[in-house]
Short mmCIF file of C-alpha atoms in Angstrom, two decimals:
data_model
loop_
_atom_site.label_atom_id
_atom_site.label_comp_id
_atom_site.label_asym_id
_atom_site.label_seq_id
_atom_site.Cartn_x
_atom_site.Cartn_y
_atom_site.Cartn_z
CA MET A 1120 0.17 0.09 0.05
CA SER A 1121 1.15 3.42 -0.90
CA TYR A 1122 0.17 7.22 0.38
CA LEU A 1123 -1.63 7.70 -3.36
CA PHE A 1124 -3.77 4.39 -3.20
CA SER A 1125 -4.64 5.30 0.16
CA VAL A 1126 -5.60 9.18 -1.12
CA ALA A 1127 -7.35 7.27 -4.09
CA MET A 1128 -9.32 4.88 -2.01
CA GLY A 1129 -10.37 7.95 0.43
CA PHE A 1130 -11.60 10.17 -2.33
CA LEU A 1131 -13.49 7.52 -4.04
CA GLN A 1132 -15.19 5.90 -0.80
CA GLY A 1133 -16.13 9.59 0.05
CA VAL A 1134 -17.96 9.95 -3.25
CA ALA A 1135 -19.65 6.70 -3.76
CA GLU A 1136 -20.84 6.66 -0.27
CA PHE A 1137 -23.02 9.18 -0.91
CA LEU A 1138 -23.56 10.12 -4.57
CA PRO A 1139 -26.29 7.79 -6.27
CA ILE A 1140 -24.37 5.58 -8.17
CA SER A 1141 -24.46 2.38 -6.08
CA SER A 1142 -20.45 1.93 -4.83
CA SER A 1143 -21.16 -1.80 -4.48
CA GLY A 1144 -22.16 -1.96 -8.57
CA HIS A 1145 -18.72 0.25 -9.04
CA LEU A 1146 -16.87 -2.39 -6.85
CA ALA A 1147 -18.58 -5.51 -8.71
CA LEU A 1148 -17.93 -4.17 -12.63
CA PHE A 1149 -14.40 -3.72 -11.49
CA GLN A 1150 -13.24 -6.58 -10.28
CA TYR A 1151 -15.39 -7.90 -12.90
CA PHE A 1152 -13.57 -6.72 -15.94
CA PHE A 1153 -10.08 -5.80 -14.37
CA GLY A 1154 -9.57 -8.40 -12.21
CA GLY A 1155 -9.25 -5.97 -9.04
CA GLN A 1156 -9.39 -7.44 -5.30
CA ASN A 1157 -11.81 -6.57 -3.09
CA PRO A 1158 -10.31 -4.27 -0.42
CA GLU A 1159 -12.69 -6.12 2.37
CA GLU A 1160 -10.70 -8.95 1.53
CA THR A 1161 -7.28 -8.07 1.33
CA ASP A 1162 -7.40 -4.87 4.21
CA LEU A 1163 -10.27 -5.41 6.40
CA LEU A 1164 -9.07 -2.59 8.96
CA PHE A 1165 -8.61 0.24 6.01
CA THR A 1166 -11.94 -0.81 4.91
CA VAL A 1167 -13.20 -0.57 8.28
CA LEU A 1168 -11.16 2.87 8.68
CA LEU A 1169 -12.89 4.60 5.37
CA HIS A 1170 -16.47 3.61 6.33
CA PHE A 1171 -15.70 5.24 9.53
CA GLY A 1172 -14.56 8.18 7.86
CA THR A 1173 -17.68 8.98 5.74
CA LEU A 1174 -19.86 7.95 9.56
CA VAL A 1175 -17.89 10.97 10.58
CA ALA A 1176 -18.63 13.24 7.91
CA VAL A 1177 -22.56 12.77 8.29
CA CYS A 1178 -22.52 13.39 11.90
CA VAL A 1179 -20.38 16.29 11.05
CA TYR A 1180 -23.05 17.94 8.60
CA TYR A 1181 -25.67 17.27 10.66
CA TRP A 1182 -24.40 17.38 14.07
CA ARG A 1183 -27.12 19.62 15.23
CA ASP A 1184 -29.32 16.43 14.25
CA VAL A 1185 -27.37 14.47 16.18
CA VAL A 1186 -26.94 15.71 19.00
CA ASP A 1187 -30.81 16.27 19.76
CA MET A 1188 -31.51 12.91 18.86
CA ILE A 1189 -28.82 11.76 21.42
CA ARG A 1190 -30.44 13.90 24.00
CA GLU A 1191 -34.15 13.08 22.73
CA PHE A 1192 -33.26 9.22 22.87
CA PHE A 1193 -32.64 9.35 26.74
CA LEU A 1194 -35.32 12.16 27.54
CA GLY A 1195 -37.64 9.67 25.85
CA ILE A 1196 -36.46 6.66 27.53
CA GLY A 1197 -36.99 8.67 31.20
CA SER A 1198 -40.35 9.63 29.85
CA LEU A 1199 -41.84 6.32 29.73
CA PHE A 1200 -40.94 5.48 33.26
CA SER A 1201 -42.14 9.10 34.59
CA GLN A 1202 -45.39 9.49 32.56
CA LYS A 1203 -48.47 9.67 34.73
CA GLY A 1204 -51.89 9.45 33.62
CA GLY A 1205 -53.77 11.72 30.92
CA ARG A 1206 -52.95 12.54 27.55
CA ALA A 1207 -49.20 12.43 26.52
CA ALA A 1208 -47.81 15.51 24.60
CA PRO A 1209 -46.75 15.00 21.09
CA PRO A 1210 -42.93 14.12 21.05
CA PRO A 1211 -40.39 16.57 19.40
CA PRO A 1212 -39.45 16.29 15.80
CA ALA A 1213 -35.94 14.96 16.92
CA ARG A 1214 -37.94 11.84 19.41
CA ARG A 1215 -39.81 11.17 16.15
CA LEU A 1216 -36.82 10.93 13.88
CA VAL A 1217 -35.15 8.74 16.10
CA LEU A 1218 -38.56 6.55 16.26
CA MET A 1219 -38.22 6.83 12.58
CA ILE A 1220 -34.95 5.24 12.02
CA VAL A 1221 -35.49 2.53 14.25
CA VAL A 1222 -38.39 1.54 11.87
CA ALA A 1223 -36.46 2.17 8.91
CA THR A 1224 -33.44 -0.08 10.09
CA LEU A 1225 -35.79 -3.28 10.60
CA PRO A 1226 -36.32 -4.26 6.90
CA LEU A 1227 -32.47 -4.65 6.92
CA PHE A 1228 -32.71 -7.75 9.27
CA ALA A 1229 -35.18 -9.30 6.84
CA VAL A 1230 -31.57 -9.35 4.34
CA LEU A 1231 -29.76 -11.46 6.73
CA PRO A 1232 -31.43 -14.64 5.74
CA VAL A 1233 -30.73 -14.32 2.05
CA LYS A 1234 -27.19 -12.51 2.52
CA SER A 1235 -25.83 -15.40 0.54
CA LYS A 1236 -27.89 -14.95 -2.39
CA VAL A 1237 -27.23 -10.92 -2.28
CA GLU A 1238 -23.33 -11.75 -1.99
CA ALA A 1239 -23.75 -13.79 -4.74
CA ALA A 1240 -25.17 -10.92 -7.08
CA PHE A 1241 -21.78 -9.33 -6.82
CA THR A 1242 -20.36 -11.85 -9.48
CA ASN A 1243 -23.42 -11.51 -11.87
CA VAL A 1244 -22.10 -8.56 -14.23
CA VAL A 1245 -25.38 -8.62 -15.92
CA PHE A 1246 -27.79 -8.56 -12.95
CA VAL A 1247 -25.39 -5.61 -11.39
CA SER A 1248 -25.18 -3.80 -15.02
CA VAL A 1249 -29.47 -4.25 -14.91
CA ALA A 1250 -29.76 -2.88 -11.14
CA LEU A 1251 -27.56 0.15 -12.13
CA ILE A 1252 -29.59 0.98 -15.00
CA ALA A 1253 -33.04 0.54 -13.01
CA THR A 1254 -31.15 2.96 -10.17
CA GLY A 1255 -31.12 5.38 -13.13
CA PHE A 1256 -34.62 5.19 -13.62
CA LEU A 1257 -35.93 5.42 -9.78
CA LEU A 1258 -33.58 8.65 -10.19
CA PHE A 1259 -35.02 9.98 -13.12
CA PHE A 1260 -38.74 10.09 -12.03
CA SER A 1261 -37.98 10.94 -8.65
CA ASP A 1262 -37.19 14.26 -9.94
CA ARG A 1263 -40.49 14.63 -11.49
CA VAL A 1264 -43.06 13.79 -8.65
CA ALA A 1265 -44.34 16.96 -6.86
CA GLN A 1266 -42.44 18.64 -4.14
CA GLY A 1267 -43.53 16.82 -0.75
CA ARG A 1268 -44.16 18.95 2.24
CA LYS A 1269 -43.43 16.28 5.06
CA THR A 1270 -40.73 16.92 7.61
CA ALA A 1271 -39.81 14.66 10.74
CA ARG A 1272 -42.43 16.49 12.45
CA THR A 1273 -45.40 15.25 9.98
CA ALA A 1274 -43.85 11.70 8.27
CA THR A 1275 -45.30 8.82 9.46
CA ILE A 1276 -43.98 5.46 10.75
CA LYS A 1277 -45.43 3.88 7.56
CA ASP A 1278 -43.10 6.33 5.54
CA ALA A 1279 -40.13 5.06 7.80
CA LEU A 1280 -41.18 1.74 7.00
CA LEU A 1281 -40.86 2.30 3.09
CA VAL A 1282 -38.06 3.80 3.49
CA GLY A 1283 -36.52 1.16 5.16
CA CYS A 1284 -37.94 -1.33 2.70
CA ALA A 1285 -35.81 0.91 -0.02
CA GLN A 1286 -32.72 0.30 2.29
CA ALA A 1287 -32.89 -3.16 2.30
CA VAL A 1288 -33.57 -3.39 -1.56
CA GLY A 1289 -30.19 -1.20 -1.56
CA THR A 1290 -28.30 -3.52 -0.17
CA LEU A 1291 -28.53 -5.47 -3.78
CA PRO A 1292 -25.14 -4.68 -5.79
CA GLY A 1293 -25.92 -1.65 -8.63
CA ILE A 1294 -28.76 -0.20 -6.67
CA SER A 1295 -27.93 2.82 -4.86
CA ARG A 1296 -28.47 3.17 -1.05
CA ALA A 1297 -28.55 6.53 -0.91
CA GLY A 1298 -30.32 6.77 -4.48
CA SER A 1299 -33.07 4.53 -3.31
CA THR A 1300 -33.93 5.42 0.17
CA ILE A 1301 -33.52 9.63 -1.23
CA SER A 1302 -36.33 8.32 -4.45
CA ALA A 1303 -38.40 6.50 -1.63
CA GLY A 1304 -38.37 9.41 0.74
CA MET A 1305 -39.57 11.68 -2.38
CA LEU A 1306 -42.27 9.30 -3.12
CA CYS A 1307 -43.33 9.13 0.61
CA GLY A 1308 -43.98 13.06 0.18
CA PHE A 1309 -41.20 14.22 2.20
CA GLU A 1310 -39.64 17.62 1.19
CA ARG A 1311 -36.74 16.92 -0.58
CA SER A 1312 -34.20 18.16 1.83
CA PHE A 1313 -35.79 16.07 4.42
CA ALA A 1314 -35.52 13.14 1.80
CA VAL A 1315 -31.60 13.37 2.00
CA ARG A 1316 -31.43 14.20 5.68
CA PHE A 1317 -33.19 10.94 6.58
CA SER A 1318 -31.46 8.99 4.06
CA PHE A 1319 -27.88 9.83 5.61
CA LEU A 1320 -29.20 9.99 9.16
CA MET A 1321 -30.49 6.57 9.11
CA SER A 1322 -27.46 5.05 7.60
CA LEU A 1323 -25.69 5.57 10.86
CA PRO A 1324 -26.83 2.87 12.92
CA ALA A 1325 -26.48 0.20 10.14
CA VAL A 1326 -22.87 1.93 8.97
CA PHE A 1327 -21.96 1.70 12.45
CA GLY A 1328 -23.43 -1.65 13.13
CA ALA A 1329 -21.60 -3.16 9.91
CA ASN A 1330 -18.34 -1.80 11.20
CA LEU A 1331 -18.50 -3.23 15.07
CA LEU A 1332 -19.01 -6.08 13.75
CA GLU A 1333 -16.19 -5.93 10.78
CA LEU A 1334 -13.86 -4.48 13.61
CA ILE A 1335 -14.49 -7.69 15.61
CA ASP A 1336 -13.12 -9.55 12.29
CA VAL A 1337 -10.57 -7.33 12.49
CA ALA A 1338 -9.01 -8.49 16.63
CA LYS A 1339 -10.12 -12.48 15.46
CA GLU A 1340 -7.48 -11.97 13.23
CA GLY A 1341 -4.87 -10.94 15.18
CA GLY A 1342 -4.41 -7.19 14.58
CA PHE A 1343 -2.33 -5.28 12.05
CA GLN A 1344 0.56 -4.09 10.70
CA MET A 1345 1.22 -0.81 12.69
CA GLU A 1346 3.38 1.19 9.91
CA LEU A 1347 0.77 1.07 7.44
CA LEU A 1348 -1.41 2.77 10.23
CA PRO A 1349 -0.49 6.34 9.26
CA MET A 1350 -1.40 5.48 5.62
CA TYR A 1351 -4.70 4.04 6.81
CA LEU A 1352 -5.42 7.36 8.72
CA VAL A 1353 -4.71 9.38 5.42
CA GLY A 1354 -7.35 7.62 3.62
CA MET A 1355 -9.95 7.78 6.47
CA ALA A 1356 -9.63 11.58 6.52
CA VAL A 1357 -9.80 12.09 3.09
CA SER A 1358 -13.10 9.99 2.93
CA GLY A 1359 -14.24 11.62 5.53
CA VAL A 1360 -13.65 15.65 3.90
CA VAL A 1361 -14.61 14.18 0.62
CA GLY A 1362 -17.59 12.64 2.12
CA TYR A 1363 -18.53 16.17 3.90
CA PHE A 1364 -18.80 17.95 0.41
CA ALA A 1365 -20.52 14.89 -1.09
CA ILE A 1366 -23.44 15.07 1.60
CA ARG A 1367 -23.14 19.18 0.21
CA LEU A 1368 -23.35 18.17 -3.39
CA VAL A 1369 -26.49 15.92 -2.81
CA ASN A 1370 -28.46 18.25 -0.71
CA LEU A 1371 -27.76 21.21 -3.25
CA LEU A 1372 -28.63 18.89 -6.43
CA ALA A 1373 -32.09 17.71 -5.03
CA ASP A 1374 -33.33 21.00 -3.46
CA LYS A 1375 -32.72 22.53 -7.03
CA GLY A 1376 -34.52 19.21 -8.34
CA LYS A 1377 -31.73 18.38 -10.59
CA PHE A 1378 -31.01 14.75 -8.06
CA GLY A 1379 -32.00 13.09 -11.50
CA LYS A 1380 -29.30 14.23 -13.15
CA PHE A 1381 -27.36 11.18 -11.65
CA ALA A 1382 -29.46 9.05 -14.00
CA TYR A 1383 -27.62 9.27 -17.13
CA TYR A 1384 -24.15 8.49 -15.49
CA CYS A 1385 -26.05 5.00 -14.27
CA TRP A 1386 -27.26 3.88 -17.28
CA ALA A 1387 -24.55 4.87 -19.27
CA VAL A 1388 -22.41 2.68 -17.10
CA GLY A 1389 -24.95 0.19 -17.07
CA LEU A 1390 -25.14 0.11 -20.58
CA ILE A 1391 -21.44 -0.21 -21.11
CA SER A 1392 -21.10 -2.50 -18.80
CA LEU A 1393 -23.86 -5.22 -19.98
CA VAL A 1394 -22.52 -4.85 -23.66
CA ALA A 1395 -19.42 -5.30 -22.30
CA SER A 1396 -20.25 -8.23 -20.24
CA PHE A 1397 -21.05 -10.14 -23.35
CA PHE A 1398 -17.57 -10.06 -24.98
CA VAL A 1399 -15.45 -10.01 -21.62
CA LYS A 1400 -15.93 -13.14 -19.99
#
């Protein structure tokens, strides 16, 4: 590993994690056509740190929401034990947001029984290509729905569950997690800015949980090479900084109704890889 490789991987992680272009799909296509190795298989700790960098990017960009949700989480638990008779007051938006994120995370558990089949799809280049094309159509039509008005105050548990189902579908290679969840939010009537905000905030427990499991695997494997740690940290820092600006870009495009511009990129990559798959074996 070199510093240049570390910076490149950090940049790719920061961009692909938040832009609706399916990072998993791009990785699958790269491995198929160029024979590249999956970093998750060769350097697990580096992968964990790259994801940690983008996790920090979400926390920094939405720090007020994160602080409010942590506070309201504990206040909500306290209110369950101190609540007396009578009609309870409506929960604050931050507390409702915590509940919505919990509900939206539940569909991910349905993926666990079919995890092996999802992982097998990574080697099916036709499936990945078609999934990228499908992502393009999803992005294209999401921009053409009427501007919604739902926020953390008015969105329902049913809305959260539907967006959560989109997140579960987004585990398939070629289907963008960010693209599917943001589009699902728009289709549920969310304000564009809230659809983006909810999509990125709901990724926190999923990414944190996945990183924790991978960190346990690193410990079981017996640690890492200490001399590589500076390169790991550089990659993590780059992924965090690039990820922060990627979040800003997605918010900007969504607010202007240009979120669907990413559709053309997904269509191009999907069609090119689909045609190429018939000539490259």
